[in-house]
Each structure stands twice: as structure tokens, then as C-alpha cells.
mmCIF file with all atom_site columns, C-alpha atoms in Angstrom:
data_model
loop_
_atom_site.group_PDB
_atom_site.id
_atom_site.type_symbol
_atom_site.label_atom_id
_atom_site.label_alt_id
_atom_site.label_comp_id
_atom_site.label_asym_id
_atom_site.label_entity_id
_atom_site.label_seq_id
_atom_site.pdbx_PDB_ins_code
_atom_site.Cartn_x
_atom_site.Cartn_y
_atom_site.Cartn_z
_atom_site.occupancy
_atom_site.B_iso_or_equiv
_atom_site.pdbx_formal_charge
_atom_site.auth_seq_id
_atom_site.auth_comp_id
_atom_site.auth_asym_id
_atom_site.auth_atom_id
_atom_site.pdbx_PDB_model_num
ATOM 1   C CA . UNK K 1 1   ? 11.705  -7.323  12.650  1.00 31.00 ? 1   UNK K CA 1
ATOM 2   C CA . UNK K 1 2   ? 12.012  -3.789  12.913  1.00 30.00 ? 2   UNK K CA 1
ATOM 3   C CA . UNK K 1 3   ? 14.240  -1.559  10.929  1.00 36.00 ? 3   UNK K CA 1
ATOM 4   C CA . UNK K 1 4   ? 15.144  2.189   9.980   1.00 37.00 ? 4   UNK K CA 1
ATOM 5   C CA . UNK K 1 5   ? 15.986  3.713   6.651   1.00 38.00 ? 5   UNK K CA 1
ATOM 6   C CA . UNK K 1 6   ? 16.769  7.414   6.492   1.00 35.00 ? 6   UNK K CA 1
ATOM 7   C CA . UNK K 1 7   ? 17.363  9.678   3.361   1.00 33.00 ? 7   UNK K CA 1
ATOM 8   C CA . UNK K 1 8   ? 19.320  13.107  4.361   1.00 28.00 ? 8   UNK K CA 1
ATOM 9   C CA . UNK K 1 9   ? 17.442  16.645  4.512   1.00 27.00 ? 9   UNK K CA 1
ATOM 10  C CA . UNK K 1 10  ? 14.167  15.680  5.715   1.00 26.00 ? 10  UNK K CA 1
ATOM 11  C CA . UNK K 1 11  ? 11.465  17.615  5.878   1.00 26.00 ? 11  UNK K CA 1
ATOM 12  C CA . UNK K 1 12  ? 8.219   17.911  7.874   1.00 25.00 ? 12  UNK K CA 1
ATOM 13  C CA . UNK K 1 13  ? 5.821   15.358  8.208   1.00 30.00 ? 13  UNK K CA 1
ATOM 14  C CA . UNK K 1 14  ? 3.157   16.188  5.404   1.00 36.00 ? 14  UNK K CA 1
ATOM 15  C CA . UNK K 1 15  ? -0.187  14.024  4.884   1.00 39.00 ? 15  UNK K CA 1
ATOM 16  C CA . UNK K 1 16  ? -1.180  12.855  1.232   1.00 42.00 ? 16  UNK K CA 1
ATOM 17  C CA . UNK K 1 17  ? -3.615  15.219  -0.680  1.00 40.00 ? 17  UNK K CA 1
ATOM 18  C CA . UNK K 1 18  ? -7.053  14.275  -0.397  1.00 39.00 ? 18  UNK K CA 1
ATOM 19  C CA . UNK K 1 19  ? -8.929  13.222  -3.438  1.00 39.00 ? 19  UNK K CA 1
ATOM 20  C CA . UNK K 1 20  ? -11.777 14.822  -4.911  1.00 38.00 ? 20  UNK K CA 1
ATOM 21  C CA . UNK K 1 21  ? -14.850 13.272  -4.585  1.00 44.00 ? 21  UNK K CA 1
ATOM 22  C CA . UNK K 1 22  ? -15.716 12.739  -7.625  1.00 47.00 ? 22  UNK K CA 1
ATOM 23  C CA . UNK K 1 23  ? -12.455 10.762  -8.385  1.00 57.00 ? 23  UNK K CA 1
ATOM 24  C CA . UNK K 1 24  ? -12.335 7.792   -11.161 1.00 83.00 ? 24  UNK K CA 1
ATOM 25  C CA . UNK K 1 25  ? -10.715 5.393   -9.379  1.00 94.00 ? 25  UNK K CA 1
ATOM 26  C CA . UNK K 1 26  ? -9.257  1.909   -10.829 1.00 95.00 ? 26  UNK K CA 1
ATOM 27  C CA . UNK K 1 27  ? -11.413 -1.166  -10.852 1.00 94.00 ? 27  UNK K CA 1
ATOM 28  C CA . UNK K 1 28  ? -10.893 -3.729  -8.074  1.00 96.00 ? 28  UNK K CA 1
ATOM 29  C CA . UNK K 1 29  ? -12.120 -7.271  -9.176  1.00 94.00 ? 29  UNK K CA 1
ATOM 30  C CA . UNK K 1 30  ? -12.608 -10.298 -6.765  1.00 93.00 ? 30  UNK K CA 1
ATOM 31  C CA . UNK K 1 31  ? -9.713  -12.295 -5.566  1.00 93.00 ? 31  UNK K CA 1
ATOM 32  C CA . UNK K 1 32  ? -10.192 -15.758 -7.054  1.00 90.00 ? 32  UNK K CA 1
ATOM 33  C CA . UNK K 1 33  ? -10.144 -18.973 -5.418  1.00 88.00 ? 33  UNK K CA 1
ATOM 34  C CA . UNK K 1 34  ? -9.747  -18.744 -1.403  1.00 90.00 ? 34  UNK K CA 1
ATOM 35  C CA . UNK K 1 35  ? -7.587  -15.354 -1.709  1.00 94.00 ? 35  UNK K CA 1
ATOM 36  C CA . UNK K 1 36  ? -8.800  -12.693 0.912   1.00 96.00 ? 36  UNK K CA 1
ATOM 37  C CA . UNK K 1 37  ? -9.764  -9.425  -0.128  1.00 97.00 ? 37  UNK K CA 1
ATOM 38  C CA . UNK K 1 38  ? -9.776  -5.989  0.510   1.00 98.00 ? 38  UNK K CA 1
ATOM 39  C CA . UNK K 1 39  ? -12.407 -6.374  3.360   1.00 97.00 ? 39  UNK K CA 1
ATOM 40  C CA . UNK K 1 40  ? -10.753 -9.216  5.265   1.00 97.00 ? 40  UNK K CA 1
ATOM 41  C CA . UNK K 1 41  ? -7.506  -7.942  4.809   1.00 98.00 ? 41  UNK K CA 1
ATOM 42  C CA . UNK K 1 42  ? -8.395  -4.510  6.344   1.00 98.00 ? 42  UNK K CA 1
ATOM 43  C CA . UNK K 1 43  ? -10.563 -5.675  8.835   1.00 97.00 ? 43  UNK K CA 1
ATOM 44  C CA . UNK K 1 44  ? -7.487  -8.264  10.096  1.00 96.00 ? 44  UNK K CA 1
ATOM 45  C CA . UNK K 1 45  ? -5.413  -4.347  10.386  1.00 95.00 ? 45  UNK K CA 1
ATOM 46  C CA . UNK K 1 46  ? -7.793  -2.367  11.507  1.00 96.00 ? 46  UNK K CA 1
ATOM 47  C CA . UNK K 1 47  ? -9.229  -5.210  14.403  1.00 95.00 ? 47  UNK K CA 1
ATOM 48  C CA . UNK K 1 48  ? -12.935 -4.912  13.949  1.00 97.00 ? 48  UNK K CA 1
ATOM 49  C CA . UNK K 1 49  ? -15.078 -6.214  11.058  1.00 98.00 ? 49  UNK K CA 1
ATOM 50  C CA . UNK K 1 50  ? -15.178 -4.119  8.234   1.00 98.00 ? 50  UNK K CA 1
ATOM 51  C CA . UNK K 1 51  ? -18.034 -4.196  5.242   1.00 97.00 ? 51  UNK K CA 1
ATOM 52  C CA . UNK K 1 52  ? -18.428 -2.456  1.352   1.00 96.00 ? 52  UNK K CA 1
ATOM 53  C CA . UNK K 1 53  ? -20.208 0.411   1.806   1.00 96.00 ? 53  UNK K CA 1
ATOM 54  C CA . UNK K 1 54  ? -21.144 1.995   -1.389  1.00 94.00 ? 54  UNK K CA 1
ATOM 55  C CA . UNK K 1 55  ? -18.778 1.148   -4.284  1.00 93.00 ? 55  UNK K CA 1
ATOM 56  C CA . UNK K 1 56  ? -15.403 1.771   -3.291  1.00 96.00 ? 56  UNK K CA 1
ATOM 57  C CA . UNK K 1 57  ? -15.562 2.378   0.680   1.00 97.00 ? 57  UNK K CA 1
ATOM 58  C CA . UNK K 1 58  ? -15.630 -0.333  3.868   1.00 98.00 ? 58  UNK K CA 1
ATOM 59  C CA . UNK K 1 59  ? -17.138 0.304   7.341   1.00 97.00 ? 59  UNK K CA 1
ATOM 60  C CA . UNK K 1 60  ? -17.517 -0.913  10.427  1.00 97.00 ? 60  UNK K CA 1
ATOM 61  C CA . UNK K 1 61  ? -18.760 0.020   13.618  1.00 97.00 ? 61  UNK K CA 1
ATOM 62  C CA . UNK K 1 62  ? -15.888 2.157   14.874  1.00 97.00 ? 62  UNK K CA 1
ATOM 63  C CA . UNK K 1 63  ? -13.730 2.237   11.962  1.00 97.00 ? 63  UNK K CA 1
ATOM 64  C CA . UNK K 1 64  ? -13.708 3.174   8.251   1.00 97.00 ? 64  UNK K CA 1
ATOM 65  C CA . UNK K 1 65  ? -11.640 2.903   4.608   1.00 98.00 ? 65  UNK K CA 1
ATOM 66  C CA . UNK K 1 66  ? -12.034 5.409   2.505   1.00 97.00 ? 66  UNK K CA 1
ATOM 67  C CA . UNK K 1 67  ? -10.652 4.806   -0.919  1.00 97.00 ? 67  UNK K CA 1
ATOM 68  C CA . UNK K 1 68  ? -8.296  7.685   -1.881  1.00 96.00 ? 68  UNK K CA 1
ATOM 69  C CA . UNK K 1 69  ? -6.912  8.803   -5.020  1.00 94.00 ? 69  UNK K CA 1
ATOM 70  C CA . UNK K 1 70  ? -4.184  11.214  -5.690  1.00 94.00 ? 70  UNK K CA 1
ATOM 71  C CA . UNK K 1 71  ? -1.946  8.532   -4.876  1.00 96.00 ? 71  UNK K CA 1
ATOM 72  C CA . UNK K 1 72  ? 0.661   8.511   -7.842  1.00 97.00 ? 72  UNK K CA 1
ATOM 73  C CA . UNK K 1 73  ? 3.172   10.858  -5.690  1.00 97.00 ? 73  UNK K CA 1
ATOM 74  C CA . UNK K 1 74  ? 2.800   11.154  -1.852  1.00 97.00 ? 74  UNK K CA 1
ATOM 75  C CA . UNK K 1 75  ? 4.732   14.125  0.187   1.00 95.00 ? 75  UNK K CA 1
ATOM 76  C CA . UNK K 1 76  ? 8.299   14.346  2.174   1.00 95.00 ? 76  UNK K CA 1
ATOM 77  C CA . UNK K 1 77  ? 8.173   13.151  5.416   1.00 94.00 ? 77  UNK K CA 1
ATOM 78  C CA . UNK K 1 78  ? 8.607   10.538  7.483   1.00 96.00 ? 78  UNK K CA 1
ATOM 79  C CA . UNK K 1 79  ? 6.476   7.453   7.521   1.00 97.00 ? 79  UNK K CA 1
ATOM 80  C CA . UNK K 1 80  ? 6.356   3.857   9.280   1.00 97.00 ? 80  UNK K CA 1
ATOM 81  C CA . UNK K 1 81  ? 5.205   0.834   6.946   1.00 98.00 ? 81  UNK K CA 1
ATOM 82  C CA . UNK K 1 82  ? 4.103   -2.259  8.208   1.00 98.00 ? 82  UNK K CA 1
ATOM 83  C CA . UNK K 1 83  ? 3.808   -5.422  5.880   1.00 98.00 ? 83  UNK K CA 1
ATOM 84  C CA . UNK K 1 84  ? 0.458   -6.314  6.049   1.00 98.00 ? 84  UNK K CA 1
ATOM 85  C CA . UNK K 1 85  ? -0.765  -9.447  3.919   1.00 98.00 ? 85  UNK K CA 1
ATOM 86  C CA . UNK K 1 86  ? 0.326   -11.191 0.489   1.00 97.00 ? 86  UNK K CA 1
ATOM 87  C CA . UNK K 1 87  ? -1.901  -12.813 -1.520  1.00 97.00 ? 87  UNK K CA 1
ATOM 88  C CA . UNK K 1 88  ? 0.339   -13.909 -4.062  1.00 96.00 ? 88  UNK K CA 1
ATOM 89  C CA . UNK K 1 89  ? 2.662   -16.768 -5.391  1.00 95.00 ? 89  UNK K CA 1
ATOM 90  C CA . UNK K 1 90  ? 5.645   -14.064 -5.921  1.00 96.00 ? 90  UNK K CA 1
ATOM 91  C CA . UNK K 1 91  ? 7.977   -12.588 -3.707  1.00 97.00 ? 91  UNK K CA 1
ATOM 92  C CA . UNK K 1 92  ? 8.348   -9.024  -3.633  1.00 98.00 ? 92  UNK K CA 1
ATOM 93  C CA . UNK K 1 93  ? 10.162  -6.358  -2.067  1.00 98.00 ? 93  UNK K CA 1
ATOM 94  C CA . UNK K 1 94  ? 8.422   -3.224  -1.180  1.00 98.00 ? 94  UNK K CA 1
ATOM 95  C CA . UNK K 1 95  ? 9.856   0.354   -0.919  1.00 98.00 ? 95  UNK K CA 1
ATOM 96  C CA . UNK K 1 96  ? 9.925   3.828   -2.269  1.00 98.00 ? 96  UNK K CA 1
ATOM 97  C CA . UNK K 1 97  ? 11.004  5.172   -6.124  1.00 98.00 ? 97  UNK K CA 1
ATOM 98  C CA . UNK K 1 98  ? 12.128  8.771   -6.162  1.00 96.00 ? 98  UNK K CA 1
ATOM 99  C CA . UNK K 1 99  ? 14.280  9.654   -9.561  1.00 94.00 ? 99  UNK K CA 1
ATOM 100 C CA . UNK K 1 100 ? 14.503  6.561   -10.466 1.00 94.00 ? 100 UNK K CA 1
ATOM 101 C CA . UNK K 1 101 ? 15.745  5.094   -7.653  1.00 96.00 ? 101 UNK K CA 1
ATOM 102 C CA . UNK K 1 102 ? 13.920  2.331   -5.489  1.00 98.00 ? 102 UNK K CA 1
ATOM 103 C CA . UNK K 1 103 ? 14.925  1.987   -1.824  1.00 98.00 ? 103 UNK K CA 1
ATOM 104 C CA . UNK K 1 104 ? 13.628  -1.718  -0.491  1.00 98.00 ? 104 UNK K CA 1
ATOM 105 C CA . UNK K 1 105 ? 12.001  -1.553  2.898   1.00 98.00 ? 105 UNK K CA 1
ATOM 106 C CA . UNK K 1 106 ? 10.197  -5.016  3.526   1.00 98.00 ? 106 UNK K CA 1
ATOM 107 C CA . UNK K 1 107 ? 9.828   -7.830  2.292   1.00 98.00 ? 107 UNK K CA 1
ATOM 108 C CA . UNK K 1 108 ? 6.410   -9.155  1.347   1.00 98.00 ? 108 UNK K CA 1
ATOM 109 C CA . UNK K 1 109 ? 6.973   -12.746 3.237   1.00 97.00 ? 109 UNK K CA 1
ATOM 110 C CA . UNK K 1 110 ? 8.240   -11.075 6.276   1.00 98.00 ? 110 UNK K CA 1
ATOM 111 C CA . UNK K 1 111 ? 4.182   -10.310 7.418   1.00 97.00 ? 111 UNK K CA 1
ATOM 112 C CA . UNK K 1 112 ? 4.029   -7.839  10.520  1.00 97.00 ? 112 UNK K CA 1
ATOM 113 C CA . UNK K 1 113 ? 7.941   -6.547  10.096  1.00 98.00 ? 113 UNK K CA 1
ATOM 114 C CA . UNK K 1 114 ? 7.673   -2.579  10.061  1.00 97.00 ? 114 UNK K CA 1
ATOM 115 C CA . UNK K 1 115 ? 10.378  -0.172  9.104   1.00 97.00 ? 115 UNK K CA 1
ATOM 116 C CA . UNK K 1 116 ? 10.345  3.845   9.325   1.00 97.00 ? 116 UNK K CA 1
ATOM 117 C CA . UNK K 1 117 ? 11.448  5.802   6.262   1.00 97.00 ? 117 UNK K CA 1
ATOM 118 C CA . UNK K 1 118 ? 12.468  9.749   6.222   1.00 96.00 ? 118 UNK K CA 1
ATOM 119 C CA . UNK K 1 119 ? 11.874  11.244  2.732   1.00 96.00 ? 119 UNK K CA 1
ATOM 120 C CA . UNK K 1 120 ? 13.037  14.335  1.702   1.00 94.00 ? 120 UNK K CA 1
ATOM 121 C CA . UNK K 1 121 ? 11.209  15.508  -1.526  1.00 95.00 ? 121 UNK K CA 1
ATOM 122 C CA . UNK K 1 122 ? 8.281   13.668  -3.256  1.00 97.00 ? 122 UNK K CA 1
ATOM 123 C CA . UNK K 1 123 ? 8.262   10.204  -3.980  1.00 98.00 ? 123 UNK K CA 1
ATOM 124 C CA . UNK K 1 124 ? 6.531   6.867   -5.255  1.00 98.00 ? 124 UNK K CA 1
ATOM 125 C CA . UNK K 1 125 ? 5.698   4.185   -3.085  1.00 98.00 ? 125 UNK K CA 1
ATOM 126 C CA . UNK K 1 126 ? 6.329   0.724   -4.773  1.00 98.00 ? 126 UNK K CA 1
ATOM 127 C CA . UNK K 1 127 ? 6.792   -3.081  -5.282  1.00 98.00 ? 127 UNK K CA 1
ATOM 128 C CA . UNK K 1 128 ? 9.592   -5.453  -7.368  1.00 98.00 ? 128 UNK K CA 1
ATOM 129 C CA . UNK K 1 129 ? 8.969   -8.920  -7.683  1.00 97.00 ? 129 UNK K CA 1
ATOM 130 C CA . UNK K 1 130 ? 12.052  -10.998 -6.762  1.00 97.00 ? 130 UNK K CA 1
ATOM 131 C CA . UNK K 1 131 ? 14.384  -11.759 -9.699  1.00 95.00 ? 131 UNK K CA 1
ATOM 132 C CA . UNK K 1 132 ? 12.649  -15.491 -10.144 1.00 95.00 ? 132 UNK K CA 1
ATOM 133 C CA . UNK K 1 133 ? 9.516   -14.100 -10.373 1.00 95.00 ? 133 UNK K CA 1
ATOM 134 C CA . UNK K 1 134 ? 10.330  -11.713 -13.458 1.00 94.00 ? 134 UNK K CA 1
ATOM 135 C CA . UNK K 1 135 ? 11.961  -9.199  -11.753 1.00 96.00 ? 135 UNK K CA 1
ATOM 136 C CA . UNK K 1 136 ? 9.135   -6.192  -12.472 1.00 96.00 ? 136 UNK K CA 1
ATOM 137 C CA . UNK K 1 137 ? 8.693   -3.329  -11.098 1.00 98.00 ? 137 UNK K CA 1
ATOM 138 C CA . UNK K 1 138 ? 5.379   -1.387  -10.082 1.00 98.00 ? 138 UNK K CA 1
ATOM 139 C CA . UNK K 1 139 ? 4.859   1.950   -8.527  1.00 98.00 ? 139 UNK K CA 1
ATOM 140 C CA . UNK K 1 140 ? 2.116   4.265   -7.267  1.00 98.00 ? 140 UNK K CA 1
ATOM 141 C CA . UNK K 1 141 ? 2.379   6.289   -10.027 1.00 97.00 ? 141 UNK K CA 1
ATOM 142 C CA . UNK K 1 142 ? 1.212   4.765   -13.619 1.00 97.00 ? 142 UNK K CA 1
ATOM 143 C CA . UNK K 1 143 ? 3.819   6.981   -15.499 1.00 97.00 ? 143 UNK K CA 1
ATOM 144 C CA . UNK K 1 144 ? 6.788   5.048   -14.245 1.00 97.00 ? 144 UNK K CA 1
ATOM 145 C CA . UNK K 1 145 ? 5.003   1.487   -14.994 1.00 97.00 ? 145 UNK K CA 1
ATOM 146 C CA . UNK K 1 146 ? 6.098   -0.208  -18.008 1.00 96.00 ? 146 UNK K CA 1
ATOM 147 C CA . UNK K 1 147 ? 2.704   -0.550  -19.426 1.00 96.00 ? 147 UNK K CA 1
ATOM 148 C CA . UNK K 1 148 ? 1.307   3.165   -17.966 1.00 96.00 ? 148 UNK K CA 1
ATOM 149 C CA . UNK K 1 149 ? -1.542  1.533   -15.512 1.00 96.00 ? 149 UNK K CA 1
ATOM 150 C CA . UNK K 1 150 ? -2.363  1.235   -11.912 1.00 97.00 ? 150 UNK K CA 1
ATOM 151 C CA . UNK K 1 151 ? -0.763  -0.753  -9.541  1.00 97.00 ? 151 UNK K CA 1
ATOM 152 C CA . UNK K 1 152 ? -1.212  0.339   -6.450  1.00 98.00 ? 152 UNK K CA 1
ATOM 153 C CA . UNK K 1 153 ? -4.662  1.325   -4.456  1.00 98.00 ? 153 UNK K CA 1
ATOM 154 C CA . UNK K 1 154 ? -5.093  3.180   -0.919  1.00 98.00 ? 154 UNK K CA 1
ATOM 155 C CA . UNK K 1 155 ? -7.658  3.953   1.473   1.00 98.00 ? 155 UNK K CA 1
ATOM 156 C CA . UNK K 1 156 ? -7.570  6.583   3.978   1.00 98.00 ? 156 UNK K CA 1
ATOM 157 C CA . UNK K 1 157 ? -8.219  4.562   7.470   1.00 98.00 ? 157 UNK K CA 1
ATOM 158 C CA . UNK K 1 158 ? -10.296 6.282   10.365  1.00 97.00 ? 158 UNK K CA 1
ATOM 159 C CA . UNK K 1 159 ? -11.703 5.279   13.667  1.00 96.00 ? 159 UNK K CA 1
ATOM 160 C CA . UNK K 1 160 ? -14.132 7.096   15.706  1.00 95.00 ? 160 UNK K CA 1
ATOM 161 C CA . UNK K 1 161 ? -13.714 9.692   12.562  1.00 89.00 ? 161 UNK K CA 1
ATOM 162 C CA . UNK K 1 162 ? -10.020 10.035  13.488  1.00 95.00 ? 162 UNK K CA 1
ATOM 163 C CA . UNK K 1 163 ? -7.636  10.046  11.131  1.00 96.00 ? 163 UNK K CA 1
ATOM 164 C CA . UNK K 1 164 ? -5.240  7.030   11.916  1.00 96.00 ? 164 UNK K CA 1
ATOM 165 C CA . UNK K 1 165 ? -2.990  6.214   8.201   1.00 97.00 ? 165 UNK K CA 1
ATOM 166 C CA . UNK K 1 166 ? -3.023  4.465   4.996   1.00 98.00 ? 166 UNK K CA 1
ATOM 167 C CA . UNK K 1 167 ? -3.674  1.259   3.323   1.00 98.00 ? 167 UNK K CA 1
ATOM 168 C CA . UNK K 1 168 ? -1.889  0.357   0.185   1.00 98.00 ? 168 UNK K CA 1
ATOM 169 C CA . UNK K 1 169 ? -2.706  -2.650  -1.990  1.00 98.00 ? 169 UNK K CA 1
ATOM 170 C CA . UNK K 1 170 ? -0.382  -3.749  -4.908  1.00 98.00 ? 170 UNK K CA 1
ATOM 171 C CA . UNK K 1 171 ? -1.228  -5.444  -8.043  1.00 97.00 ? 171 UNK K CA 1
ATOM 172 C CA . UNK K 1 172 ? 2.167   -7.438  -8.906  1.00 96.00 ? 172 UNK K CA 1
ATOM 173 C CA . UNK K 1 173 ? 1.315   -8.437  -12.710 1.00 95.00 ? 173 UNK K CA 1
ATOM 174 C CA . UNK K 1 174 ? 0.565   -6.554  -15.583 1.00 94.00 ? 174 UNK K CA 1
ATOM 175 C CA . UNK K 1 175 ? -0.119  -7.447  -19.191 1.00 89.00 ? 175 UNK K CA 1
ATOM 176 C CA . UNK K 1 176 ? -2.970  -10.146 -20.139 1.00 87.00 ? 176 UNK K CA 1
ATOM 177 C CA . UNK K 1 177 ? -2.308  -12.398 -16.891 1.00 88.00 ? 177 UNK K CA 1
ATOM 178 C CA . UNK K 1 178 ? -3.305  -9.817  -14.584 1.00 93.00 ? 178 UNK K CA 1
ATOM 179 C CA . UNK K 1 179 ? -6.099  -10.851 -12.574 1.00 93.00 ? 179 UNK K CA 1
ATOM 180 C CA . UNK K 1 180 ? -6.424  -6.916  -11.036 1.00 94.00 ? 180 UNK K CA 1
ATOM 181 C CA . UNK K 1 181 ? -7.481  -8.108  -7.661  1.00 96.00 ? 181 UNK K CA 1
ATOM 182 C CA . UNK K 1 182 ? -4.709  -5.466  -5.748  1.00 98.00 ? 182 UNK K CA 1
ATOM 183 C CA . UNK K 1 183 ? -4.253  -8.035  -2.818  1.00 97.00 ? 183 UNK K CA 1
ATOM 184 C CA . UNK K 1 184 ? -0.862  -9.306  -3.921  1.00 97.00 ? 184 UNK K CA 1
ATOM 185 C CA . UNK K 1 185 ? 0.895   -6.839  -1.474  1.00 98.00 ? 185 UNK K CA 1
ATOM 186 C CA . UNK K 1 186 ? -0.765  -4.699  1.773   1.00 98.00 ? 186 UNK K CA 1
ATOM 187 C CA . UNK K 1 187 ? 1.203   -1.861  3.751   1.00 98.00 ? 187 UNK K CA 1
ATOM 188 C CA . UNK K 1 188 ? -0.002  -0.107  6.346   1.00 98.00 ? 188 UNK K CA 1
ATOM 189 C CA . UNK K 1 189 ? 1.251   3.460   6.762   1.00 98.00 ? 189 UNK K CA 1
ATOM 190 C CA . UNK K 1 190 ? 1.124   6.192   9.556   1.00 96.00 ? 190 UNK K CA 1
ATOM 191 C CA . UNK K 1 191 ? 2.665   9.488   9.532   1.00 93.00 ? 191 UNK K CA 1
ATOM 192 C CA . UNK K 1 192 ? 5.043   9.648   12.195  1.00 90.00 ? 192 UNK K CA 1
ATOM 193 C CA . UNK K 1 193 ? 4.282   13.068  13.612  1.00 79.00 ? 193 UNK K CA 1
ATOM 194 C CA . UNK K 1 194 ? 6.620   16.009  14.167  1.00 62.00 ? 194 UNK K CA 1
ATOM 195 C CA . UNK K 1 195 ? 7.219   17.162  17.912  1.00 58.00 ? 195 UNK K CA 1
ATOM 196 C CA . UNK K 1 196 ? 4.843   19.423  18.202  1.00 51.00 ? 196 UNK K CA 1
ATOM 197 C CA . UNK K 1 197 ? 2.217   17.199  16.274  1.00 46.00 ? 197 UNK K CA 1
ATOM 198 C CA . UNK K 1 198 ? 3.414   14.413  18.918  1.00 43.00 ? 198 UNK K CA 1
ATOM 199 C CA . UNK K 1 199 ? 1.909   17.217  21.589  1.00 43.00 ? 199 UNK K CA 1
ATOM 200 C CA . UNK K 1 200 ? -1.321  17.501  20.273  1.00 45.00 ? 200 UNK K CA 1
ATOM 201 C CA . UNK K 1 201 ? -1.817  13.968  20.225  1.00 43.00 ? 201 UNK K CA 1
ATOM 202 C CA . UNK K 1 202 ? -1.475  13.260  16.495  1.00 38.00 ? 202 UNK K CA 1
ATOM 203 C CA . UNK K 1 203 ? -0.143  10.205  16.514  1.00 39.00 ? 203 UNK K CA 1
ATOM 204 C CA . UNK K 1 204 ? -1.030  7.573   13.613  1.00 41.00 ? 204 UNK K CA 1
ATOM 205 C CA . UNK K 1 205 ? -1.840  3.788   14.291  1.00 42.00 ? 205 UNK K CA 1
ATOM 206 C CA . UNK K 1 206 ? -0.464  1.624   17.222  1.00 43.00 ? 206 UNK K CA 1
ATOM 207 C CA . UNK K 1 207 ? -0.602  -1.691  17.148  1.00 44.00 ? 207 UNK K CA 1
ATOM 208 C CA . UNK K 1 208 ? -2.151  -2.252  13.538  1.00 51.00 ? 208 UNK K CA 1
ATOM 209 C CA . UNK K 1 209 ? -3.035  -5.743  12.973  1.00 44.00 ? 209 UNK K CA 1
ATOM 210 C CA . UNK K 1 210 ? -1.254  -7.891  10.616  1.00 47.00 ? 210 UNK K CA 1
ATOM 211 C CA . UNK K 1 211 ? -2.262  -10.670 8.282   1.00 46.00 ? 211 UNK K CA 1
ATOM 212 C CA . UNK K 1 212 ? -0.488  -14.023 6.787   1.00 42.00 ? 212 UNK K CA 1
ATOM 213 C CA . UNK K 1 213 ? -1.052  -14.302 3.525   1.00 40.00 ? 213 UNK K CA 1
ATOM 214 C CA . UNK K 1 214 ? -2.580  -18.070 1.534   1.00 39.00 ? 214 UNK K CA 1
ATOM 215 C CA . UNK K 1 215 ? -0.402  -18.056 -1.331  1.00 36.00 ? 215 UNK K CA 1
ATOM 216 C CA . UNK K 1 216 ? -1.401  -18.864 -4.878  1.00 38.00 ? 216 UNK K CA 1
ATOM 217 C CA . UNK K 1 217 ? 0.342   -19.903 -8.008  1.00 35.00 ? 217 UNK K CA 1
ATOM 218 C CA . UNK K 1 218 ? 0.889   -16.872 -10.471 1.00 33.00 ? 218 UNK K CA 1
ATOM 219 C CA . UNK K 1 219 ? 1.711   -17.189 -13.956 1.00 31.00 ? 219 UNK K CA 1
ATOM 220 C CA . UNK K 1 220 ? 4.397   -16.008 -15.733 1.00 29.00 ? 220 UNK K CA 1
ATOM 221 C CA . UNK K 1 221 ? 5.010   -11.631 -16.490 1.00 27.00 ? 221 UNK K CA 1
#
């Protein structure tokens, strides 16, 4: 399923700002149980085997993950998502939160749909579980969470040193039943380039892989 949602006065394409280095990022524990994790779930997108390299990073022969941070607001532009795995017992929708105001894209069940979104100022990616399943609400950036902490993970993806997108992974519970994995929800996202961006051959992933999700049981927010 493939759809289009466009917010008036775009403007250009613009990457997210890389992170420094030395960046804290947030912990990622291990799925539980038979969940997949961040390495199976990327290497499913990115089509070749993928392993941790140092403590935050995956590689493989051809292709890499870099985790990223400075991921709490991401720039105008326009971007194509594509629903890439759920680990998770909820149902979620997944969009973007600018001024308080969150757009649904896709819906977590709906693996491999892919949607294009125009932005025109500075925005929040995020996820809200379906009404049955609590009904919360988490973005990319910590501020606009109910309990102030990250939700949401990315890694810059390369091949052949290339910059090719995103990966986003969503943790959809907080509070004391949070098992922090960040597998419940994966997006892959590409820039979609501007004309003349188009002409130098700038284009963002084709073709990313998608993964099914095994579901689990998750407790009550």
C-alpha cells in the first residue's frame, strides 16, 4: 500500500544533523524471548548480514548502521517511510508531531506499506499505540513524552560508504513495564531528493527490505 501525505509550503530536502561523536546515546537492552533485534531487523532492510561492531554500530560486508543522535527534531523536507518490522503485542500508528499535532502515516501491522511526507518546518517523528492498547503517545524528542525519556533510536544506513537513509526504532511503553528493547516499531527513511539532487544521483534507498514482525504479549501502560 502506497500513499502520499503533503503539508503546504515545503521546503528543500534537508538531511538530519550529524551527531557528535562523542554522543551519550540511550541504552538498548536485548529483546526477550524469540523477538528480533536491531541486527536482524536491519540486516532483513538493508539485504546483507549485518553484525555489532563496537557498542552501538552494525556492519557488514557492503553495508553499515551507524547509530545517530541528534534525533529529537529532524529538518523540513520531504521524506518516504517504509514500515519495517513490529516486535510488539500493540498496534500503533506511526507519523510525524509538529506543534502538537500528529499526522498518522502507517500503520505498524501494515509491514512493507510506504508513504511520502512533505514537511515544511521542523518536526518530530513518532508512534501512538491504538486506543486498546492505552492510547500513548511517543516521539523522537523526550520533551514531548509524558515521562521526559527516549523513545525512539536511529542509525544512519550506508553501503559501499554511501549514504542511503535512516533507521528508526520505537520503544512503545514507558513507566516500570518497559522492557527498553526499541524493536516495537522500525521505519525506514530516505530523503527524497530535490531535482537537481535527483541529477547528481542522490537518490536514497530502493527497494529496502521489509520484515514481519513475531508478536508478543505486552502488559498494560
Amino acid at each position: 500500500m502506497i500513499s502520499t501525505t503533503t503539508r503546504t509550503g515545503l521546503g528543500l530536502a534537508a538531511a538530519l544533523t550529524a551527531s557528535s561523536a562523542f554522543a551519550q546515546f540511550t541504552y538498548v537492552a536485548s529483546p526477550p524471548g524469540n523477538e528480533l533485534g536491531h541486527a536482524a531487523i536491519l540486516s532483513n532492510a538493508l539485504g546483507e548480514s549485518v553484525s555489532r561492531s563496537g557498542k552501538w554500530d552494525f556492519i557488514g560486508e557492503s553495508v553499515s548502521a551507524i547509530r545517530t543522535g541528534g534525533d529529537a527534531v529532524w529538518d523540513a523536507g520531504t521524506y518516504r517511510a517504509t514500515m519495517l518490522a513490529r516486535q510488539a503485542g500493540y498496534r500503533h500508528h506511526f507519523g510525524t508531531l509538529q506543534d502538537g499535532d500528529f499526522d498518522k502515516l502507517l500503520k505498524s501491522t501494515n509491514i512493507g506499506s510506504s508513504t511520502t511526507v512533505s514537511m515544511d518546518d521542523e518536526f518530530s517523528w513518532a508512534i501512538q499505540n491504538y486506543k486498546r492498547n492505552g492510547g500513548a503517545r511517543y516521539s523522537s524528542n523526550p520533551a514531548d513524552n509524558w515521562n521526559k525519556r527516549d523513545h525512539m533510536v536511529t542509525y544512519t544506513l550506508y553501503e559501499n560508504n554511501r549514504k542511503t537513509g535512516y533507521a528508526v526504532f520505537f520503544e512503545d511503553i514507558g513507566g516500570k513495564h518497559s522492557d527498553r528493547d526499541f524493536n516495537d516499531v522500525a521505519v525506514g527513511l530516505t530523503i527524497v531528493p530535490t531535482p537537481q539532487a535527483a541529477l547528481l544521483g542522490l537518490a536514497g534507498l530502493g527497494g529496502m527490505g521489509v520484515l514481519a514482525g513475531r508478536r508478543r504479549n505486552a502488559p498494560t501502560v
